[in-house]
CSV table of N, CA, C and O in Angstrom, one decimal:
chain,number,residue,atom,x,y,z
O,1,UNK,N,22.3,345.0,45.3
O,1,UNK,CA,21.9,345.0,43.9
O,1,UNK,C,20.5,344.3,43.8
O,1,UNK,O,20.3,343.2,44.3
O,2,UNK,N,19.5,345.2,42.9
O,2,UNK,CA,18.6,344.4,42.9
O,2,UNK,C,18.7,342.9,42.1
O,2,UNK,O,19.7,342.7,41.4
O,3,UNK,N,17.8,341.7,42.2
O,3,UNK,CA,17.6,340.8,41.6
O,3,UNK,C,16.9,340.8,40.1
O,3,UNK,O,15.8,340.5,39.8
O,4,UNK,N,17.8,341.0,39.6
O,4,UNK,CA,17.3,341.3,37.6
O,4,UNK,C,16.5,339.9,37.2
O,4,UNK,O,15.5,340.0,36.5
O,5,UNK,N,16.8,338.7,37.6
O,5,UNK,CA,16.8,337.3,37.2
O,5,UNK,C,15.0,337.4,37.2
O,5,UNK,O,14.2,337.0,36.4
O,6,UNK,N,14.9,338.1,38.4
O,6,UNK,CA,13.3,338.2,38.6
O,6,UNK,C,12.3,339.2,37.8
O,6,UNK,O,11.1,339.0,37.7
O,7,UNK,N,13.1,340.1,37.4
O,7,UNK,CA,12.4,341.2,36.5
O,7,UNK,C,12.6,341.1,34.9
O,7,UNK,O,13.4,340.5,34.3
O,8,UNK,N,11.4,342.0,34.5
O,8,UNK,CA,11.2,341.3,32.7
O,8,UNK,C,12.3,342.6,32.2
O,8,UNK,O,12.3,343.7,32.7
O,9,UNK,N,13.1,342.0,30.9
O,9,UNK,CA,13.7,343.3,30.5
O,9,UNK,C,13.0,344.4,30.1
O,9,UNK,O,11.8,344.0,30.0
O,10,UNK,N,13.2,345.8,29.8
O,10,UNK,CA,12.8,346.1,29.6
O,10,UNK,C,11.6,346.4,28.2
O,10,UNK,O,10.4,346.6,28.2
O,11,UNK,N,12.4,346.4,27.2
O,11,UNK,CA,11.0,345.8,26.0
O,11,UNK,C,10.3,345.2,26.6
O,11,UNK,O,9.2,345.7,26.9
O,12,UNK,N,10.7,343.8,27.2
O,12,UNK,CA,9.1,343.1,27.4
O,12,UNK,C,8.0,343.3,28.3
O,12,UNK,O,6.8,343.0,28.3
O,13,UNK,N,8.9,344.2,29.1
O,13,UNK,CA,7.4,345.0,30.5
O,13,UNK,C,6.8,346.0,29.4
O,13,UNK,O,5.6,346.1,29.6
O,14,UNK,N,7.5,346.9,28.0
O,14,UNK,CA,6.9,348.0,27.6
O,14,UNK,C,5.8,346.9,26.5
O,14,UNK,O,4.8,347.4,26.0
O,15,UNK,N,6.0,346.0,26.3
O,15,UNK,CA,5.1,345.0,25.6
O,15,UNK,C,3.9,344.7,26.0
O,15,UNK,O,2.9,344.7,25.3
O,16,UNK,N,3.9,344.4,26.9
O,16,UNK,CA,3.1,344.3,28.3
O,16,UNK,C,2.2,345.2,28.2
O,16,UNK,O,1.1,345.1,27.6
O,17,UNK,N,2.6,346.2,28.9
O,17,UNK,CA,2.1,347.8,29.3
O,17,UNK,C,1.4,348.1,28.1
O,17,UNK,O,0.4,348.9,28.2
O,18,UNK,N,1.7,347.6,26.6
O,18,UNK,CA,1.3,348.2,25.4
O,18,UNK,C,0.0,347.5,25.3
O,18,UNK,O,-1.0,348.2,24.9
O,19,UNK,N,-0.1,346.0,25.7
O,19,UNK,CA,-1.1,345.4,25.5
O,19,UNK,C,-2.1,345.0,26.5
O,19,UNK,O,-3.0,344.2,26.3
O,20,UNK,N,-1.9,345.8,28.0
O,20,UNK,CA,-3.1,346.3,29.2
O,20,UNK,C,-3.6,347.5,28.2
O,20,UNK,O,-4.8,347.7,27.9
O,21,UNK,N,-2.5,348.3,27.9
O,21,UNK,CA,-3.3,349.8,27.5
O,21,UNK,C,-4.2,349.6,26.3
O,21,UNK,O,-5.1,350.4,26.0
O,22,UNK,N,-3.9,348.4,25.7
O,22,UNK,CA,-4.7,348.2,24.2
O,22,UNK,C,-6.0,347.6,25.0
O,22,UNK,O,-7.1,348.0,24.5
O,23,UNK,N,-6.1,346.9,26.0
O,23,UNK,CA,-7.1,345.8,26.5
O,23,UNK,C,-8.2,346.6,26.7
O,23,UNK,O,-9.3,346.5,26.3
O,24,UNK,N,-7.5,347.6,27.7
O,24,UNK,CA,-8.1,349.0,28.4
O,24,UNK,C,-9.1,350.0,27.3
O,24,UNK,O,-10.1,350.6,27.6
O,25,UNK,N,-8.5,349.9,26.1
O,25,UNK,CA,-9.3,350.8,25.5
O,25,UNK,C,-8.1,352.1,24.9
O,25,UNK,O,-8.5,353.1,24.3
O,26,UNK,N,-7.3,352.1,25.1
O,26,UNK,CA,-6.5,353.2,25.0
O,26,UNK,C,-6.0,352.9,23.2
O,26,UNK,O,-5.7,351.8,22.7
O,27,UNK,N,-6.0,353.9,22.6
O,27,UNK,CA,-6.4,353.8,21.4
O,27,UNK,C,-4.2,353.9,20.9
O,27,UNK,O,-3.2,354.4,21.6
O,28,UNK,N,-4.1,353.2,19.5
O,28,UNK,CA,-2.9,353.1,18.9
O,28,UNK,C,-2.5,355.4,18.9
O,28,UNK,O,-1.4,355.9,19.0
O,29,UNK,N,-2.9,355.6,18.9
O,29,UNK,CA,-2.2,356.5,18.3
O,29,UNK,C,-1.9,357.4,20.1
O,29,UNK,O,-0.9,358.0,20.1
O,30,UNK,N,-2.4,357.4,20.9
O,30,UNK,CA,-2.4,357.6,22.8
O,30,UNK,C,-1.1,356.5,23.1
O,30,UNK,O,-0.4,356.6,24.1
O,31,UNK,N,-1.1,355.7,22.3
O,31,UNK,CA,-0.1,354.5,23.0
O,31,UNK,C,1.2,355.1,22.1
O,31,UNK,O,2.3,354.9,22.5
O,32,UNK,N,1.2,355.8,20.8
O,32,UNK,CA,2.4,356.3,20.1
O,32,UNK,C,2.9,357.5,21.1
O,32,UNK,O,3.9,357.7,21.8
O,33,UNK,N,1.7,358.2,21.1
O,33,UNK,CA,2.3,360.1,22.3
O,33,UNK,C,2.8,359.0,23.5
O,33,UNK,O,3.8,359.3,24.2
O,34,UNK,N,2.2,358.0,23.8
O,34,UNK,CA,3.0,357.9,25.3
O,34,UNK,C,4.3,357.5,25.4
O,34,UNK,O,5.1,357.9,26.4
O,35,UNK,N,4.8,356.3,24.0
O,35,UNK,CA,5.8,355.8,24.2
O,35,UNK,C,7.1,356.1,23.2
O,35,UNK,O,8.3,355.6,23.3
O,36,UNK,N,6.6,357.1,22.1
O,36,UNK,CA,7.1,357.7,21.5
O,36,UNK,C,7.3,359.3,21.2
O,36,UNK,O,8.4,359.9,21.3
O,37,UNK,N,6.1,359.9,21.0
O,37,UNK,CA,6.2,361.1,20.8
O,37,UNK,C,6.8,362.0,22.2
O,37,UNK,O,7.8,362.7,22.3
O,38,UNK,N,5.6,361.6,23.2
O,38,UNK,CA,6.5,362.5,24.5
O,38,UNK,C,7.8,362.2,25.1
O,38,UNK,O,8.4,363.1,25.8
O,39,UNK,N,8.5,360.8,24.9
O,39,UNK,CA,10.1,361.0,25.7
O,39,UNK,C,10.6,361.5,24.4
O,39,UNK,O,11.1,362.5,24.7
O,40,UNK,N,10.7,361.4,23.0
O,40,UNK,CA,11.3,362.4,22.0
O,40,UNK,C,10.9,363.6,22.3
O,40,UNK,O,11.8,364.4,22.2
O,41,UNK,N,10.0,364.1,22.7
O,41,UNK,CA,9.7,365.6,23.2
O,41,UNK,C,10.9,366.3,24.2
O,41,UNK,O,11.8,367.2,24.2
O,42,UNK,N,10.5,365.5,25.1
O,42,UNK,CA,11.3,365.4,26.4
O,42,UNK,C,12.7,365.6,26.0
O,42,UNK,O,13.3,366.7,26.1
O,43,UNK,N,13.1,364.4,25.4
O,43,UNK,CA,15.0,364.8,24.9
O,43,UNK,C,15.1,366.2,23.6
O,43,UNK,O,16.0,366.7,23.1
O,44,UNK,N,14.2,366.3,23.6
O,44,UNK,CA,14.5,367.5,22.2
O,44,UNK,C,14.5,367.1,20.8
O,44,UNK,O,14.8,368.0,19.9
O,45,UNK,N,14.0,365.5,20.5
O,45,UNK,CA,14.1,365.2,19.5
O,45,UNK,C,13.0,365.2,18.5
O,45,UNK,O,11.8,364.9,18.8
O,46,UNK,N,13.4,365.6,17.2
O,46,UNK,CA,12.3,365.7,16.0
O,46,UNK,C,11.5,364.8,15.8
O,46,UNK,O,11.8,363.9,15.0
O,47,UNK,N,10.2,364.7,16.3
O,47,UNK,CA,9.0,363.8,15.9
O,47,UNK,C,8.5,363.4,14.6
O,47,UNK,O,7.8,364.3,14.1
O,48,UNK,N,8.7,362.3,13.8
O,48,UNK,CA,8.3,362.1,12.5
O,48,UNK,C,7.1,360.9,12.9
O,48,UNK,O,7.0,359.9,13.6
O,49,UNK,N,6.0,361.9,11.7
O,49,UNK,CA,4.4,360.8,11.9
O,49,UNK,C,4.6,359.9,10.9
O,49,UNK,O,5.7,360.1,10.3
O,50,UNK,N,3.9,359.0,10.7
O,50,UNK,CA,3.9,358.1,9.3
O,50,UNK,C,3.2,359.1,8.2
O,50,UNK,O,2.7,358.4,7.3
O,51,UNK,N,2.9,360.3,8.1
O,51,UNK,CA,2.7,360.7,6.6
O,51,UNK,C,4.0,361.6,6.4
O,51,UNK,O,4.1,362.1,5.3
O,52,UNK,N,5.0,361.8,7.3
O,52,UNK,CA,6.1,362.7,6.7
O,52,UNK,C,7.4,361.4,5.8
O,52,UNK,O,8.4,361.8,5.2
């Protein structure tokens, strides 16, 4: 079994990841398709933007 004690849960590594990709340059709405829109793609689920 791996050692969990040592690894960040998950939210907090996607927290992480959200705020290299912001550092980087990667724009709010590139950080929505990556962490929202495409795995809702992926499962089949209905994408709602903030104007619907």
């Amino acid at each position: 079994m791996l050692d969990s004690k040592s690894n960040p849960k998950h939210i907090v590594g996607n927290r992480w990841m959200i705020q290299i990709l912001l550092a980087y340059g990667v724009t709010r709405e590139e950080i929505t398709k990556i962490f929202k829109t495409n795995p809702a793609q992926h499962l089949g689920l209905e994408v709602k933007t903030h104007a619907e």
